[in-house]
Amino acid sequence: MTAKKPVLVISSGAGISAESGIRTFRDADGLWEEYPVMDVASADGFRRNPALVHEFYNARRAQLADVEPNAAHRILHDLEDDFEVYVITQNVDDLHERAGSTHVVHLHGELNKVRALDDETKVYRLDYKERTTPETVIDGHHVRPHIVFFQEAVPMLETAVSLVERADIFVIIGTSLQVYPAAALVNYVRRGTPVYYIDPAPSRVPEGVTVIRAKASEGVAELARILLADKQKQ
Ligand code: OAD
């Protein structure tokens, strides 16, 4: 009989994909310096200028063809040998999946999908280089990016919360913790659950959180050493 694996829940943000060459949002050279966030990533912005929003996400999607998962994504996949790993990501890229992670929940949507404007249950997968505009019709429907815009609800939140409530270990990686409700997930861990935060420029976190001040590749390698050593002791 094999022992049940501990449940390791990861909450990742843009920082985990930075070493793959995807820009973060709020760092000095971040995307929101170049594009006003409320123009390209809000429900109002989409209503005002849908062509601009389609174009913004077309460019982000196209970039996925040119990037690869990095060591941080890959180590999280490797940890599945010893842990039941669930990744909750704010990222709209697919690098966790491409590194092999089995359970990935996208809180803010996915770049390689669009959905019908008149029926949110109709979701369509696109190739990286496919482009959409307000005029694009798929399966008889006009479509929009499958992205959670600011001012919209976060449909995967309940799923994410129930995973965090199950966590034996909770790890936050590469996020400025500025955007809610993602930033509040840590509040759902059970009392006594070890919590780690990996980020080269960490934001303030509650007392008791172990901060690993490092880039994701190094920080996740360090985390894996700690978790595997702890597991051996048990
Ligand atoms: P941010 O751009 O706000 O934060 C990026 C974080 O990554 C910062 O804390 C950096 O210090 C850290 N970072 C930078 N390089 C790193 C590296 N090599 N390794 C690890 N960490 C690194 O991105 P998020 O917190 O993910 O939402 O942003 C959250 C949401 O805001 C996004 O999902 C997006 C955005 O608006 C929507 O558009 C809906």
PDB file of C-alpha atoms and ligand atoms in Angstrom:
ATOM      1  CA  MET A   1       0.000   0.000   0.000  1.00  0.00           C
ATOM      2  CA  THR A   2       1.310   3.476  -0.788  1.00  0.00           C
ATOM      3  CA  ALA A   3       0.847   6.331   1.652  1.00  0.00           C
ATOM      4  CA  LYS A   4      -1.418   9.171   0.583  1.00  0.00           C
ATOM      5  CA  LYS A   5       0.575  12.012  -0.904  1.00  0.00           C
ATOM      6  CA  PRO A   6       0.428  15.391   0.871  1.00  0.00           C
ATOM      7  CA  VAL A   7      -1.650  17.986  -0.974  1.00  0.00           C
ATOM      8  CA  LEU A   8       0.579  20.783  -2.311  1.00  0.00           C
ATOM      9  CA  VAL A   9      -1.355  23.797  -3.578  1.00  0.00           C
ATOM     10  CA  ILE A  10       0.455  26.433  -5.630  1.00  0.00           C
ATOM     11  CA  SER A  11      -0.784  29.952  -6.336  1.00  0.00           C
ATOM     12  CA  SER A  12       1.264  31.376  -9.202  1.00  0.00           C
ATOM     13  CA  GLY A  13       1.418  34.792 -10.831  1.00  0.00           C
ATOM     14  CA  ALA A  14       3.223  36.476 -13.695  1.00  0.00           C
ATOM     15  CA  GLY A  15       6.607  36.168 -11.986  1.00  0.00           C
ATOM     16  CA  ILE A  16       6.757  32.416 -12.600  1.00  0.00           C
ATOM     17  CA  SER A  17       6.687  33.018 -16.365  1.00  0.00           C
ATOM     18  CA  ALA A  18       9.138  35.951 -16.312  1.00  0.00           C
ATOM     19  CA  GLU A  19      12.160  33.720 -16.895  1.00  0.00           C
ATOM     20  CA  SER A  20      10.391  32.291 -19.947  1.00  0.00           C
ATOM     21  CA  GLY A  21      10.367  35.798 -21.405  1.00  0.00           C
ATOM     22  CA  ILE A  22       6.773  36.805 -20.648  1.00  0.00           C
ATOM     23  CA  ARG A  23       6.529  40.291 -19.183  1.00  0.00           C
ATOM     24  CA  THR A  24       4.955  40.771 -15.776  1.00  0.00           C
ATOM     25  CA  PHE A  25       2.350  43.504 -15.269  1.00  0.00           C
ATOM     26  CA  ARG A  26       3.546  45.766 -12.482  1.00  0.00           C
ATOM     27  CA  ASP A  27       7.351  45.508 -12.531  1.00  0.00           C
ATOM     28  CA  ALA A  28       9.333  48.477 -13.928  1.00  0.00           C
ATOM     29  CA  ASP A  29       9.073  47.229 -17.539  1.00  0.00           C
ATOM     30  CA  GLY A  30       5.649  45.672 -16.914  1.00  0.00           C
ATOM     31  CA  LEU A  31       2.826  45.445 -19.459  1.00  0.00           C
ATOM     32  CA  TRP A  32       0.690  47.961 -17.596  1.00  0.00           C
ATOM     33  CA  GLU A  33       3.387  50.624 -18.151  1.00  0.00           C
ATOM     34  CA  GLU A  34       2.818  50.320 -21.898  1.00  0.00           C
ATOM     35  CA  TYR A  35      -0.911  49.597 -22.040  1.00  0.00           C
ATOM     36  CA  PRO A  36      -3.464  51.292 -19.767  1.00  0.00           C
ATOM     37  CA  VAL A  37      -4.918  48.360 -17.851  1.00  0.00           C
ATOM     38  CA  MET A  38      -8.476  49.706 -17.908  1.00  0.00           C
ATOM     39  CA  ASP A  39      -8.324  50.030 -21.724  1.00  0.00           C
ATOM     40  CA  VAL A  40      -7.171  46.493 -22.505  1.00  0.00           C
ATOM     41  CA  ALA A  41      -8.214  44.388 -19.540  1.00  0.00           C
ATOM     42  CA  SER A  42     -11.506  45.698 -18.189  1.00  0.00           C
ATOM     43  CA  ALA A  43     -15.151  45.113 -19.094  1.00  0.00           C
ATOM     44  CA  ASP A  44     -15.609  48.871 -19.729  1.00  0.00           C
ATOM     45  CA  GLY A  45     -12.521  48.925 -21.954  1.00  0.00           C
ATOM     46  CA  PHE A  46     -13.865  46.001 -23.967  1.00  0.00           C
ATOM     47  CA  ARG A  47     -17.201  47.771 -24.453  1.00  0.00           C
ATOM     48  CA  ARG A  48     -15.436  51.005 -25.503  1.00  0.00           C
ATOM     49  CA  ASN A  49     -12.926  49.502 -27.909  1.00  0.00           C
ATOM     50  CA  PRO A  50     -13.264  45.763 -28.484  1.00  0.00           C
ATOM     51  CA  ALA A  51     -10.833  45.839 -31.442  1.00  0.00           C
ATOM     52  CA  LEU A  52      -8.037  47.092 -29.191  1.00  0.00           C
ATOM     53  CA  VAL A  53      -8.724  44.372 -26.616  1.00  0.00           C
ATOM     54  CA  HIS A  54      -8.784  41.604 -29.242  1.00  0.00           C
ATOM     55  CA  GLU A  55      -5.496  42.963 -30.610  1.00  0.00           C
ATOM     56  CA  PHE A  56      -3.885  43.047 -27.147  1.00  0.00           C
ATOM     57  CA  TYR A  57      -4.732  39.386 -26.481  1.00  0.00           C
ATOM     58  CA  ASN A  58      -3.849  38.332 -30.072  1.00  0.00           C
ATOM     59  CA  ALA A  59      -0.342  39.622 -29.416  1.00  0.00           C
ATOM     60  CA  ARG A  60      -0.088  37.877 -26.040  1.00  0.00           C
ATOM     61  CA  ARG A  61      -1.352  34.615 -27.597  1.00  0.00           C
ATOM     62  CA  ALA A  62       1.074  34.825 -30.519  1.00  0.00           C
ATOM     63  CA  GLN A  63       3.968  35.181 -28.097  1.00  0.00           C
ATOM     64  CA  LEU A  64       3.163  31.777 -26.608  1.00  0.00           C
ATOM     65  CA  ALA A  65       4.491  30.164 -29.779  1.00  0.00           C
ATOM     66  CA  ASP A  66       7.934  31.593 -29.022  1.00  0.00           C
ATOM     67  CA  VAL A  67       8.328  30.800 -25.317  1.00  0.00           C
ATOM     68  CA  GLU A  68       8.942  27.654 -23.282  1.00  0.00           C
ATOM     69  CA  PRO A  69       8.227  26.640 -19.699  1.00  0.00           C
ATOM     70  CA  ASN A  70      11.182  27.307 -17.389  1.00  0.00           C
ATOM     71  CA  ALA A  71      12.710  25.319 -14.548  1.00  0.00           C
ATOM     72  CA  ALA A  72      10.109  26.567 -12.063  1.00  0.00           C
ATOM     73  CA  HIS A  73       7.221  25.183 -14.108  1.00  0.00           C
ATOM     74  CA  ARG A  74       9.111  21.927 -14.651  1.00  0.00           C
ATOM     75  CA  ILE A  75       9.989  21.380 -10.987  1.00  0.00           C
ATOM     76  CA  LEU A  76       6.325  21.862 -10.034  1.00  0.00           C
ATOM     77  CA  HIS A  77       5.501  19.051 -12.433  1.00  0.00           C
ATOM     78  CA  ASP A  78       8.292  16.848 -10.998  1.00  0.00           C
ATOM     79  CA  LEU A  79       6.873  17.372  -7.500  1.00  0.00           C
ATOM     80  CA  GLU A  80       3.846  15.336  -8.592  1.00  0.00           C
ATOM     81  CA  ASP A  81       5.974  12.239  -7.883  1.00  0.00           C
ATOM     82  CA  ASP A  82       5.818  13.017  -4.169  1.00  0.00           C
ATOM     83  CA  PHE A  83       2.843  15.334  -3.726  1.00  0.00           C
ATOM     84  CA  GLU A  84      -0.682  15.744  -4.997  1.00  0.00           C
ATOM     85  CA  VAL A  85      -0.031  19.064  -6.719  1.00  0.00           C
ATOM     86  CA  TYR A  86      -2.694  21.599  -7.680  1.00  0.00           C
ATOM     87  CA  VAL A  87      -1.699  24.778  -9.476  1.00  0.00           C
ATOM     88  CA  ILE A  88      -3.994  27.786  -9.211  1.00  0.00           C
ATOM     89  CA  THR A  89      -2.611  30.383 -11.568  1.00  0.00           C
ATOM     90  CA  GLN A  90      -3.483  33.982 -12.315  1.00  0.00           C
ATOM     91  CA  ASN A  91      -1.567  33.530 -15.545  1.00  0.00           C
ATOM     92  CA  VAL A  92      -3.315  33.287 -18.872  1.00  0.00           C
ATOM     93  CA  ASP A  93      -0.381  31.505 -20.534  1.00  0.00           C
ATOM     94  CA  ASP A  94      -0.257  27.716 -20.817  1.00  0.00           C
ATOM     95  CA  LEU A  95       3.252  27.123 -19.494  1.00  0.00           C
ATOM     96  CA  HIS A  96       2.164  25.058 -16.472  1.00  0.00           C
ATOM     97  CA  GLU A  97       0.289  22.687 -18.786  1.00  0.00           C
ATOM     98  CA  ARG A  98       3.195  22.518 -21.216  1.00  0.00           C
ATOM     99  CA  ALA A  99       5.544  21.618 -18.357  1.00  0.00           C
ATOM    100  CA  GLY A 100       3.222  18.693 -17.633  1.00  0.00           C
ATOM    101  CA  SER A 101       1.286  19.841 -14.558  1.00  0.00           C
ATOM    102  CA  THR A 102      -1.851  17.725 -14.282  1.00  0.00           C
ATOM    103  CA  HIS A 103      -4.162  19.989 -12.307  1.00  0.00           C
ATOM    104  CA  VAL A 104      -4.159  23.633 -13.377  1.00  0.00           C
ATOM    105  CA  VAL A 105      -6.904  26.105 -12.491  1.00  0.00           C
ATOM    106  CA  HIS A 106      -6.802  29.387 -14.424  1.00  0.00           C
ATOM    107  CA  LEU A 107      -8.312  32.103 -12.251  1.00  0.00           C
ATOM    108  CA  HIS A 108      -8.054  34.834 -14.897  1.00  0.00           C
ATOM    109  CA  GLY A 109      -8.790  32.808 -18.016  1.00  0.00           C
ATOM    110  CA  GLU A 110      -6.702  31.443 -20.872  1.00  0.00           C
ATOM    111  CA  LEU A 111      -5.076  33.110 -23.870  1.00  0.00           C
ATOM    112  CA  ASN A 112      -5.554  30.172 -26.199  1.00  0.00           C
ATOM    113  CA  LYS A 113      -9.334  30.233 -25.855  1.00  0.00           C
ATOM    114  CA  VAL A 114     -12.165  32.552 -26.849  1.00  0.00           C
ATOM    115  CA  ARG A 115     -15.826  32.230 -26.023  1.00  0.00           C
ATOM    116  CA  ALA A 116     -19.138  33.177 -27.582  1.00  0.00           C
ATOM    117  CA  LEU A 117     -20.333  36.658 -26.676  1.00  0.00           C
ATOM    118  CA  ASP A 118     -23.917  35.426 -26.402  1.00  0.00           C
ATOM    119  CA  ASP A 119     -23.227  32.150 -24.568  1.00  0.00           C
ATOM    120  CA  GLU A 120     -20.364  31.931 -22.091  1.00  0.00           C
ATOM    121  CA  THR A 121     -20.532  28.128 -22.048  1.00  0.00           C
ATOM    122  CA  LYS A 122     -19.350  27.978 -25.669  1.00  0.00           C
ATOM    123  CA  VAL A 123     -15.556  28.068 -25.433  1.00  0.00           C
ATOM    124  CA  TYR A 124     -13.288  27.617 -28.465  1.00  0.00           C
ATOM    125  CA  ARG A 125      -9.589  26.750 -28.553  1.00  0.00           C
ATOM    126  CA  LEU A 126      -7.323  28.741 -30.883  1.00  0.00           C
ATOM    127  CA  ASP A 127      -3.856  28.090 -32.260  1.00  0.00           C
ATOM    128  CA  TYR A 128      -1.253  30.535 -30.967  1.00  0.00           C
ATOM    129  CA  LYS A 129      -1.064  32.441 -34.233  1.00  0.00           C
ATOM    130  CA  GLU A 130      -4.832  32.679 -34.773  1.00  0.00           C
ATOM    131  CA  ARG A 131      -6.195  36.190 -34.427  1.00  0.00           C
ATOM    132  CA  THR A 132      -9.666  37.395 -33.583  1.00  0.00           C
ATOM    133  CA  THR A 133     -11.453  40.717 -34.082  1.00  0.00           C
ATOM    134  CA  PRO A 134     -14.925  41.956 -33.101  1.00  0.00           C
ATOM    135  CA  GLU A 135     -16.055  40.657 -36.525  1.00  0.00           C
ATOM    136  CA  THR A 136     -14.755  37.102 -36.043  1.00  0.00           C
ATOM    137  CA  VAL A 137     -17.510  34.483 -36.114  1.00  0.00           C
ATOM    138  CA  ILE A 138     -16.881  30.943 -34.870  1.00  0.00           C
ATOM    139  CA  ASP A 139     -19.588  28.309 -34.944  1.00  0.00           C
ATOM    140  CA  GLY A 140     -22.104  31.077 -35.652  1.00  0.00           C
ATOM    141  CA  HIS A 141     -21.042  33.241 -32.705  1.00  0.00           C
ATOM    142  CA  HIS A 142     -19.144  36.472 -32.284  1.00  0.00           C
ATOM    143  CA  VAL A 143     -16.421  35.832 -29.725  1.00  0.00           C
ATOM    144  CA  ARG A 144     -14.411  37.541 -26.999  1.00  0.00           C
ATOM    145  CA  PRO A 145     -11.144  36.609 -25.281  1.00  0.00           C
ATOM    146  CA  HIS A 146     -11.643  33.895 -22.636  1.00  0.00           C
ATOM    147  CA  ILE A 147     -10.153  36.267 -20.085  1.00  0.00           C
ATOM    148  CA  VAL A 148     -11.546  37.508 -16.790  1.00  0.00           C
ATOM    149  CA  PHE A 149     -11.617  41.275 -17.223  1.00  0.00           C
ATOM    150  CA  PHE A 150     -11.421  43.669 -14.319  1.00  0.00           C
ATOM    151  CA  GLN A 151     -15.014  44.441 -13.226  1.00  0.00           C
ATOM    152  CA  GLU A 152     -16.032  40.819 -13.892  1.00  0.00           C
ATOM    153  CA  ALA A 153     -16.612  37.938 -11.497  1.00  0.00           C
ATOM    154  CA  VAL A 154     -13.996  35.190 -11.195  1.00  0.00           C
ATOM    155  CA  PRO A 155     -15.842  31.970 -12.072  1.00  0.00           C
ATOM    156  CA  MET A 156     -13.067  29.610 -10.922  1.00  0.00           C
ATOM    157  CA  LEU A 157     -12.830  31.206  -7.490  1.00  0.00           C
ATOM    158  CA  GLU A 158     -14.907  28.600  -5.666  1.00  0.00           C
ATOM    159  CA  THR A 159     -12.850  25.763  -7.145  1.00  0.00           C
ATOM    160  CA  ALA A 160      -9.666  27.546  -6.096  1.00  0.00           C
ATOM    161  CA  VAL A 161     -10.897  28.172  -2.557  1.00  0.00           C
ATOM    162  CA  SER A 162     -11.855  24.544  -2.056  1.00  0.00           C
ATOM    163  CA  LEU A 163      -8.380  23.473  -3.171  1.00  0.00           C
ATOM    164  CA  VAL A 164      -6.696  25.899  -0.788  1.00  0.00           C
ATOM    165  CA  GLU A 165      -8.865  24.569   2.042  1.00  0.00           C
ATOM    166  CA  ARG A 166      -7.484  21.084   1.290  1.00  0.00           C
ATOM    167  CA  ALA A 167      -3.835  22.164   1.175  1.00  0.00           C
ATOM    168  CA  ASP A 168      -1.278  20.485   3.442  1.00  0.00           C
ATOM    169  CA  ILE A 169       1.264  22.973   2.071  1.00  0.00           C
ATOM    170  CA  PHE A 170       0.460  26.257   0.287  1.00  0.00           C
ATOM    171  CA  VAL A 171       2.963  28.077  -1.921  1.00  0.00           C
ATOM    172  CA  ILE A 172       2.626  31.519  -3.533  1.00  0.00           C
ATOM    173  CA  ILE A 173       4.997  32.202  -6.454  1.00  0.00           C
ATOM    174  CA  GLY A 174       5.738  35.383  -8.409  1.00  0.00           C
ATOM    175  CA  THR A 175       2.779  37.595  -7.693  1.00  0.00           C
ATOM    176  CA  SER A 176       2.596  41.136  -6.332  1.00  0.00           C
ATOM    177  CA  LEU A 177      -0.596  40.168  -4.473  1.00  0.00           C
ATOM    178  CA  GLN A 178      -2.272  43.351  -5.699  1.00  0.00           C
ATOM    179  CA  VAL A 179      -5.261  41.742  -7.407  1.00  0.00           C
ATOM    180  CA  TYR A 180      -8.227  40.303  -5.514  1.00  0.00           C
ATOM    181  CA  PRO A 181      -9.661  37.789  -4.991  1.00  0.00           C
ATOM    182  CA  ALA A 182      -6.462  35.902  -5.960  1.00  0.00           C
ATOM    183  CA  ALA A 183      -4.437  37.737  -3.318  1.00  0.00           C
ATOM    184  CA  ALA A 184      -6.825  36.573  -0.593  1.00  0.00           C
ATOM    185  CA  LEU A 185      -6.538  32.827  -1.299  1.00  0.00           C
ATOM    186  CA  VAL A 186      -3.966  32.478   1.486  1.00  0.00           C
ATOM    187  CA  ASN A 187      -6.717  33.317   3.985  1.00  0.00           C
ATOM    188  CA  TYR A 188      -8.394  29.980   3.279  1.00  0.00           C
ATOM    189  CA  VAL A 189      -5.554  27.703   4.420  1.00  0.00           C
ATOM    190  CA  ARG A 190      -6.320  25.556   7.422  1.00  0.00           C
ATOM    191  CA  ARG A 191      -4.732  26.703  10.690  1.00  0.00           C
ATOM    192  CA  GLY A 192      -1.146  25.465  10.967  1.00  0.00           C
ATOM    193  CA  THR A 193      -0.642  24.863   7.223  1.00  0.00           C
ATOM    194  CA  PRO A 194       2.904  25.796   6.162  1.00  0.00           C
ATOM    195  CA  VAL A 195       2.828  28.699   3.680  1.00  0.00           C
ATOM    196  CA  TYR A 196       5.760  29.747   1.448  1.00  0.00           C
ATOM    197  CA  TYR A 197       6.093  32.818  -0.802  1.00  0.00           C
ATOM    198  CA  ILE A 198       8.719  32.844  -3.563  1.00  0.00           C
ATOM    199  CA  ASP A 199       9.414  36.229  -5.162  1.00  0.00           C
ATOM    200  CA  PRO A 200      12.571  38.316  -5.743  1.00  0.00           C
ATOM    201  CA  ALA A 201      10.710  41.445  -4.549  1.00  0.00           C
ATOM    202  CA  PRO A 202       8.049  40.061  -2.237  1.00  0.00           C
ATOM    203  CA  SER A 203       5.026  42.082  -1.164  1.00  0.00           C
ATOM    204  CA  ARG A 204       3.955  42.162   2.479  1.00  0.00           C
ATOM    205  CA  VAL A 205       2.502  38.876   3.637  1.00  0.00           C
ATOM    206  CA  PRO A 206       0.961  37.724   6.916  1.00  0.00           C
ATOM    207  CA  GLU A 207       3.293  36.729   9.733  1.00  0.00           C
ATOM    208  CA  GLY A 208       4.202  33.060   9.673  1.00  0.00           C
ATOM    209  CA  VAL A 209       4.630  32.896   5.897  1.00  0.00           C
ATOM    210  CA  THR A 210       8.125  31.674   4.939  1.00  0.00           C
ATOM    211  CA  VAL A 211       9.463  34.085   2.303  1.00  0.00           C
ATOM    212  CA  ILE A 212      12.001  32.759  -0.217  1.00  0.00           C
ATOM    213  CA  ARG A 213      13.408  35.908  -1.811  1.00  0.00           C
ATOM    214  CA  ALA A 214      14.495  34.538  -5.172  1.00  0.00           C
ATOM    215  CA  LYS A 215      13.592  34.219  -8.830  1.00  0.00           C
ATOM    216  CA  ALA A 216      11.102  31.449  -9.474  1.00  0.00           C
ATOM    217  CA  SER A 217      13.588  28.947 -10.937  1.00  0.00           C
ATOM    218  CA  GLU A 218      15.895  29.187  -7.938  1.00  0.00           C
ATOM    219  CA  GLY A 219      13.145  29.603  -5.380  1.00  0.00           C
ATOM    220  CA  VAL A 220      11.140  26.603  -6.560  1.00  0.00           C
ATOM    221  CA  ALA A 221      14.315  24.458  -6.579  1.00  0.00           C
ATOM    222  CA  GLU A 222      14.954  25.570  -2.985  1.00  0.00           C
ATOM    223  CA  LEU A 223      11.329  24.846  -2.059  1.00  0.00           C
ATOM    224  CA  ALA A 224      11.552  21.353  -3.557  1.00  0.00           C
ATOM    225  CA  ARG A 225      14.667  20.640  -1.453  1.00  0.00           C
ATOM    226  CA  ILE A 226      12.888  21.809   1.707  1.00  0.00           C
ATOM    227  CA  LEU A 227       9.670  19.876   1.032  1.00  0.00           C
ATOM    228  CA  LEU A 228      11.413  16.638   0.060  1.00  0.00           C
ATOM    229  CA  ALA A 229      13.719  16.826   3.098  1.00  0.00           C
ATOM    230  CA  ASP A 230      10.715  17.433   5.406  1.00  0.00           C
ATOM    231  CA  LYS A 231       8.877  14.530   3.812  1.00  0.00           C
ATOM    232  CA  GLN A 232      11.806  12.167   4.420  1.00  0.00           C
ATOM    233  CA  LYS A 233      11.795  13.086   8.128  1.00  0.00           C
ATOM    234  CA  GLN A 234       8.154  12.068   8.496  1.00  0.00           C
TER     235      GLN A 234
HETATM  236  P1  OAD B   1       2.471  41.489 -11.188  1.00  0.00           P
HETATM  237  O1  OAD B   1       3.131  42.048 -12.402  1.00  0.00           O
HETATM  238  O2  OAD B   1       1.566  42.366 -10.413  1.00  0.00           O
HETATM  239  O3  OAD B   1       3.572  40.947 -10.181  1.00  0.00           O
HETATM  240  C1  OAD B   1       4.644  40.176 -10.651  1.00  0.00           C
HETATM  241  C2  OAD B   1       5.415  39.649  -9.479  1.00  0.00           C
HETATM  242  O4  OAD B   1       6.411  38.771  -9.995  1.00  0.00           O
HETATM  243  C3  OAD B   1       6.147  40.716  -8.663  1.00  0.00           C
HETATM  244  O5  OAD B   1       5.927  40.492  -7.281  1.00  0.00           O
HETATM  245  C4  OAD B   1       7.611  40.513  -9.030  1.00  0.00           C
HETATM  246  O6  OAD B   1       8.502  40.810  -7.942  1.00  0.00           O
HETATM  247  C5  OAD B   1       7.621  39.031  -9.343  1.00  0.00           C
HETATM  248  N1  OAD B   1       8.713  38.582 -10.228  1.00  0.00           N
HETATM  249  C6  OAD B   1       9.380  39.263 -11.186  1.00  0.00           C
HETATM  250  N2  OAD B   1      10.305  38.474 -11.763  1.00  0.00           N
HETATM  251  C7  OAD B   1      10.215  37.259 -11.162  1.00  0.00           C
HETATM  252  C8  OAD B   1      10.897  36.014 -11.302  1.00  0.00           C
HETATM  253  N3  OAD B   1      11.872  35.832 -12.195  1.00  0.00           N
HETATM  254  N4  OAD B   1      10.548  34.985 -10.494  1.00  0.00           N
HETATM  255  C9  OAD B   1       9.548  35.140  -9.575  1.00  0.00           C
HETATM  256  N5  OAD B   1       8.876  36.286  -9.403  1.00  0.00           N
HETATM  257  C10 OAD B   1       9.203  37.334 -10.177  1.00  0.00           C
HETATM  258  O7  OAD B   1       1.730  40.134 -11.654  1.00  0.00           O
HETATM  259  P2  OAD B   1       0.563  39.331 -10.923  1.00  0.00           P
HETATM  260  O8  OAD B   1       0.658  39.453  -9.451  1.00  0.00           O
HETATM  261  O9  OAD B   1       0.549  37.972 -11.512  1.00  0.00           O
HETATM  262  O10 OAD B   1      -4.822  40.015 -14.320  1.00  0.00           O
HETATM  263  O11 OAD B   1      -0.679  40.139 -11.446  1.00  0.00           O
HETATM  264  C11 OAD B   1      -1.960  39.698 -11.107  1.00  0.00           C
HETATM  265  C12 OAD B   1      -2.952  40.048 -12.177  1.00  0.00           C
HETATM  266  O12 OAD B   1      -2.853  41.420 -12.507  1.00  0.00           O
HETATM  267  C13 OAD B   1      -2.711  39.349 -13.494  1.00  0.00           C
HETATM  268  O13 OAD B   1      -3.227  38.040 -13.526  1.00  0.00           O
HETATM  269  C14 OAD B   1      -3.418  40.236 -14.463  1.00  0.00           C
HETATM  270  C15 OAD B   1      -2.977  41.575 -13.936  1.00  0.00           C
HETATM  271  O14 OAD B   1      -3.827  42.637 -14.144  1.00  0.00           O
HETATM  272  C16 OAD B   1      -5.673  40.339 -15.298  1.00  0.00           C
HETATM  273  O15 OAD B   1      -5.347  40.918 -16.306  1.00  0.00           O
HETATM  274  C17 OAD B   1      -7.081  39.920 -15.044  1.00  0.00           C
END
